[in-house]
Short mmCIF file of N, CA and C in Angstrom, two decimals:
data_model
loop_
_atom_site.label_atom_id
_atom_site.label_comp_id
_atom_site.label_asym_id
_atom_site.label_seq_id
_atom_site.Cartn_x
_atom_site.Cartn_y
_atom_site.Cartn_z
N MET A 13 8.26 -138.84 168.39
CA MET A 13 8.60 -139.69 167.27
C MET A 13 8.40 -141.15 167.77
N ASN A 14 7.48 -141.94 167.16
CA ASN A 14 7.48 -143.37 167.56
C ASN A 14 8.38 -144.27 166.63
N ARG A 15 8.43 -145.53 166.92
CA ARG A 15 9.25 -146.37 166.14
C ARG A 15 9.16 -146.43 164.69
N SER A 16 7.72 -146.49 164.31
CA SER A 16 7.44 -146.60 162.81
C SER A 16 7.89 -145.20 162.16
N GLU A 17 7.70 -144.05 162.91
CA GLU A 17 8.20 -142.77 162.33
C GLU A 17 9.65 -142.71 162.20
N LEU A 18 10.38 -143.28 163.26
CA LEU A 18 11.86 -143.24 163.26
C LEU A 18 12.34 -144.21 162.04
N VAL A 19 11.65 -145.30 161.76
CA VAL A 19 12.12 -146.20 160.74
C VAL A 19 11.93 -145.58 159.50
N ALA A 20 10.84 -144.90 159.27
CA ALA A 20 10.58 -144.23 158.04
C ALA A 20 11.62 -143.09 157.81
N ALA A 21 12.04 -142.27 158.82
CA ALA A 21 12.96 -141.24 158.75
C ALA A 21 14.35 -141.90 158.36
N LEU A 22 14.72 -142.95 159.02
CA LEU A 22 16.05 -143.50 158.85
C LEU A 22 15.98 -144.07 157.27
N ALA A 23 14.87 -144.72 156.79
CA ALA A 23 14.84 -145.28 155.49
C ALA A 23 15.02 -144.14 154.35
N ASP A 24 14.32 -143.00 154.66
CA ASP A 24 14.43 -141.95 153.75
C ASP A 24 15.93 -141.30 153.78
N ARG A 25 16.39 -141.08 154.92
CA ARG A 25 17.78 -140.49 154.94
C ARG A 25 18.87 -141.36 154.49
N ALA A 26 18.77 -142.73 154.70
CA ALA A 26 19.82 -143.70 154.22
C ALA A 26 19.43 -144.17 152.92
N GLU A 27 18.36 -143.81 152.35
CA GLU A 27 17.96 -144.27 151.01
C GLU A 27 17.88 -145.86 150.88
N VAL A 28 17.23 -146.37 151.91
CA VAL A 28 17.03 -147.85 151.97
C VAL A 28 15.58 -148.19 152.23
N THR A 29 15.21 -149.37 152.15
CA THR A 29 13.68 -149.73 152.32
C THR A 29 13.43 -149.65 153.76
N ARG A 30 12.16 -149.50 154.00
CA ARG A 30 11.77 -149.43 155.58
C ARG A 30 12.07 -150.81 156.16
N LYS A 31 12.04 -151.78 155.47
CA LYS A 31 12.26 -153.11 156.04
C LYS A 31 13.66 -153.21 156.48
N ASP A 32 14.54 -152.77 155.71
CA ASP A 32 16.00 -152.83 155.93
C ASP A 32 16.35 -151.89 157.16
N ALA A 33 15.69 -150.66 157.22
CA ALA A 33 15.86 -149.77 158.31
C ALA A 33 15.33 -150.28 159.54
N ASP A 34 14.23 -151.03 159.57
CA ASP A 34 13.62 -151.66 160.78
C ASP A 34 14.55 -152.63 161.18
N ALA A 35 15.14 -153.54 160.31
CA ALA A 35 16.06 -154.71 160.67
C ALA A 35 17.28 -154.07 161.31
N VAL A 36 17.82 -152.93 160.79
CA VAL A 36 18.98 -152.32 161.50
C VAL A 36 18.68 -151.79 162.85
N LEU A 37 17.57 -151.10 163.00
CA LEU A 37 17.11 -150.66 164.25
C LEU A 37 16.91 -151.76 165.31
N ALA A 38 16.32 -152.92 164.81
CA ALA A 38 16.10 -153.97 165.71
C ALA A 38 17.40 -154.61 166.15
N ALA A 39 18.33 -154.74 165.18
CA ALA A 39 19.57 -155.34 165.54
C ALA A 39 20.46 -154.44 166.47
N PHE A 40 20.39 -153.09 166.24
CA PHE A 40 20.99 -152.25 167.13
C PHE A 40 20.52 -152.34 168.55
N ALA A 41 19.13 -152.37 168.77
CA ALA A 41 18.58 -152.53 170.06
C ALA A 41 19.02 -153.73 170.72
N GLU A 42 18.99 -154.79 169.92
CA GLU A 42 19.47 -156.18 170.41
C GLU A 42 20.88 -156.23 170.88
N VAL A 43 21.75 -155.70 170.13
CA VAL A 43 23.12 -155.64 170.54
C VAL A 43 23.44 -154.76 171.77
N VAL A 44 22.78 -153.61 171.74
CA VAL A 44 22.91 -152.74 172.90
C VAL A 44 22.34 -153.54 174.20
N GLY A 45 21.27 -154.11 174.07
CA GLY A 45 20.59 -154.90 175.22
C GLY A 45 21.54 -155.92 175.62
N GLU A 46 22.23 -156.72 174.82
CA GLU A 46 23.11 -157.77 175.11
C GLU A 46 24.34 -157.32 175.84
N VAL A 47 24.94 -156.21 175.33
CA VAL A 47 26.14 -155.61 175.99
C VAL A 47 25.73 -155.10 177.36
N VAL A 48 24.72 -154.40 177.49
CA VAL A 48 24.33 -153.87 178.77
C VAL A 48 24.03 -154.94 179.77
N ALA A 49 23.30 -156.05 179.33
CA ALA A 49 23.03 -157.14 180.23
C ALA A 49 24.29 -157.85 180.74
N LYS A 50 25.35 -157.94 179.86
CA LYS A 50 26.64 -158.55 180.41
C LYS A 50 27.21 -157.62 181.46
N GLY A 51 27.17 -156.35 181.22
CA GLY A 51 27.74 -155.35 182.24
C GLY A 51 29.05 -155.15 182.35
N ASP A 52 29.94 -155.87 181.34
CA ASP A 52 31.30 -155.69 181.48
C ASP A 52 31.84 -154.58 180.66
N GLU A 53 31.13 -153.93 179.85
CA GLU A 53 31.52 -152.77 178.97
C GLU A 53 30.39 -151.88 178.71
N LYS A 54 30.58 -150.71 178.09
CA LYS A 54 29.52 -149.78 177.83
C LYS A 54 29.57 -149.62 176.29
N VAL A 55 28.38 -149.18 175.72
CA VAL A 55 28.31 -148.91 174.36
C VAL A 55 28.31 -147.48 174.13
N THR A 56 29.27 -146.93 173.43
CA THR A 56 29.40 -145.48 173.10
C THR A 56 29.26 -145.14 171.71
N ILE A 57 28.37 -144.19 171.47
CA ILE A 57 28.45 -143.55 170.13
C ILE A 57 28.87 -142.08 170.34
N PRO A 58 30.24 -141.91 170.10
CA PRO A 58 30.78 -140.68 170.43
C PRO A 58 30.02 -139.37 169.99
N GLY A 59 29.72 -138.56 170.98
CA GLY A 59 29.05 -137.24 170.75
C GLY A 59 27.51 -137.37 170.89
N PHE A 60 27.10 -138.68 170.85
CA PHE A 60 25.57 -138.91 170.86
C PHE A 60 25.10 -139.60 172.09
N LEU A 61 25.34 -140.78 172.33
CA LEU A 61 24.84 -141.50 173.54
C LEU A 61 25.79 -142.52 174.09
N THR A 62 25.65 -142.77 175.31
CA THR A 62 26.38 -143.89 176.01
C THR A 62 25.41 -144.69 176.84
N PHE A 63 25.45 -146.06 176.64
CA PHE A 63 24.68 -146.99 177.41
C PHE A 63 25.60 -147.73 178.27
N GLU A 64 25.17 -147.94 179.54
CA GLU A 64 25.92 -148.74 180.42
C GLU A 64 25.13 -149.36 181.58
N ARG A 65 25.58 -150.40 182.15
CA ARG A 65 24.87 -151.02 183.26
C ARG A 65 25.46 -150.54 184.58
N THR A 66 24.62 -150.14 185.55
CA THR A 66 25.12 -149.73 186.78
C THR A 66 24.61 -150.48 188.00
N HIS A 67 25.31 -150.53 188.98
CA HIS A 67 24.83 -151.36 190.22
C HIS A 67 24.08 -150.39 191.17
N ARG A 68 23.06 -150.85 191.70
CA ARG A 68 22.27 -150.14 192.78
C ARG A 68 22.40 -150.92 193.96
N ALA A 69 22.87 -150.26 194.99
CA ALA A 69 23.11 -150.77 196.24
C ALA A 69 21.72 -151.07 197.00
N ALA A 70 21.77 -152.05 197.97
CA ALA A 70 20.62 -152.28 198.77
C ALA A 70 20.33 -151.12 199.60
N ARG A 71 18.98 -150.81 199.89
CA ARG A 71 18.70 -149.69 200.72
C ARG A 71 17.38 -149.98 201.37
N THR A 72 17.15 -149.02 202.44
CA THR A 72 15.98 -149.04 203.16
C THR A 72 15.05 -147.97 202.69
N ALA A 73 13.82 -148.30 202.42
CA ALA A 73 12.78 -147.34 201.92
C ALA A 73 11.68 -147.34 202.99
N ARG A 74 10.61 -146.52 202.68
CA ARG A 74 9.49 -146.40 203.55
C ARG A 74 8.23 -146.67 202.66
N ASN A 75 7.36 -147.61 203.20
CA ASN A 75 6.03 -147.84 202.61
C ASN A 75 5.18 -146.51 202.80
N PRO A 76 4.83 -145.90 201.68
CA PRO A 76 4.07 -144.66 201.78
C PRO A 76 2.60 -144.78 202.48
N GLN A 77 1.98 -145.90 202.35
CA GLN A 77 0.70 -146.16 202.98
C GLN A 77 0.79 -146.47 204.54
N THR A 78 1.82 -147.26 204.95
CA THR A 78 1.80 -147.66 206.27
C THR A 78 2.90 -146.91 206.95
N GLY A 79 3.95 -146.43 206.45
CA GLY A 79 5.04 -145.73 207.00
C GLY A 79 6.07 -146.75 207.50
N GLU A 80 5.88 -148.06 207.24
CA GLU A 80 6.78 -149.09 207.70
C GLU A 80 8.17 -149.12 206.80
N PRO A 81 9.38 -149.24 207.42
CA PRO A 81 10.52 -149.35 206.63
C PRO A 81 10.48 -150.73 205.84
N ILE A 82 10.96 -150.74 204.60
CA ILE A 82 11.06 -151.94 203.93
C ILE A 82 12.45 -152.06 203.22
N GLN A 83 12.91 -153.20 202.97
CA GLN A 83 14.28 -153.41 202.39
C GLN A 83 14.18 -153.52 200.93
N ILE A 84 14.85 -152.90 200.20
CA ILE A 84 14.95 -152.94 198.70
C ILE A 84 16.28 -153.52 198.39
N ALA A 85 16.25 -154.80 197.79
CA ALA A 85 17.43 -155.44 197.44
C ALA A 85 18.30 -154.73 196.43
N ALA A 86 19.62 -155.07 196.38
CA ALA A 86 20.60 -154.58 195.43
C ALA A 86 20.24 -155.05 194.05
N GLY A 87 20.48 -154.36 193.02
CA GLY A 87 20.30 -154.69 191.67
C GLY A 87 21.03 -154.01 190.65
N TYR A 88 20.58 -154.16 189.44
CA TYR A 88 21.24 -153.39 188.43
C TYR A 88 20.31 -152.54 187.70
N SER A 89 20.78 -151.45 187.03
CA SER A 89 19.93 -150.58 186.25
C SER A 89 20.71 -150.24 185.00
N ALA A 90 20.01 -149.74 183.95
CA ALA A 90 20.62 -149.20 182.85
C ALA A 90 20.71 -147.71 182.94
N LYS A 91 21.87 -147.16 182.46
CA LYS A 91 22.16 -145.75 182.47
C LYS A 91 22.34 -145.29 180.97
N VAL A 92 21.65 -144.25 180.61
CA VAL A 92 21.97 -143.76 179.27
C VAL A 92 22.34 -142.36 179.49
N SER A 93 23.49 -141.87 178.95
CA SER A 93 23.94 -140.54 179.00
C SER A 93 24.00 -139.85 177.70
N ALA A 94 23.65 -138.58 177.65
CA ALA A 94 23.69 -137.95 176.42
C ALA A 94 25.07 -137.34 176.12
N GLY A 95 25.53 -137.44 174.79
CA GLY A 95 26.83 -136.91 174.42
C GLY A 95 26.77 -135.42 174.07
N SER A 96 27.87 -134.82 173.84
CA SER A 96 27.96 -133.39 173.68
C SER A 96 27.14 -132.89 172.45
N LYS A 97 27.18 -133.66 171.37
CA LYS A 97 26.43 -133.23 170.20
C LYS A 97 24.86 -133.32 170.48
N LEU A 98 24.49 -134.26 171.20
CA LEU A 98 22.99 -134.43 171.45
C LEU A 98 22.62 -133.28 172.43
N LYS A 99 23.45 -132.93 173.39
CA LYS A 99 23.24 -131.83 174.30
C LYS A 99 23.05 -130.53 173.55
N GLU A 100 24.07 -130.36 172.66
CA GLU A 100 23.90 -129.05 171.83
C GLU A 100 22.66 -129.03 170.99
N ALA A 101 22.28 -130.11 170.44
CA ALA A 101 21.00 -130.11 169.58
C ALA A 101 19.88 -129.86 170.44
N ALA A 102 19.80 -130.36 171.73
CA ALA A 102 18.71 -130.12 172.61
C ALA A 102 18.62 -128.64 173.00
N LYS A 103 19.80 -127.94 173.08
CA LYS A 103 19.70 -126.50 173.42
C LYS A 103 19.28 -125.61 172.21
N GLY A 104 19.19 -126.33 171.00
CA GLY A 104 18.71 -125.50 169.84
C GLY A 104 19.90 -124.96 169.04
N ALA A 105 21.12 -125.21 169.43
CA ALA A 105 22.23 -124.63 168.70
C ALA A 105 22.51 -125.17 167.42
#
């Protein structure tokens, strides 16, 4: 399912226009992005998803072409975890 299909499904389910559903989806993505970018808290939709920012430590890796060790700097990553209801839906229950 792509974005336009998701917007259409949301609009049908919530009985709103596609324009309104698209605006809500865009606002949701923007808010989640801002909270994750700050990194001081996580966004949780109970039973469905959790979004959070995680720290990745600096590490040594190896260049696959030359075999030389290279340093990868520390940084941040986004972590998305499935909640219990989403896991059950994935199982087909």
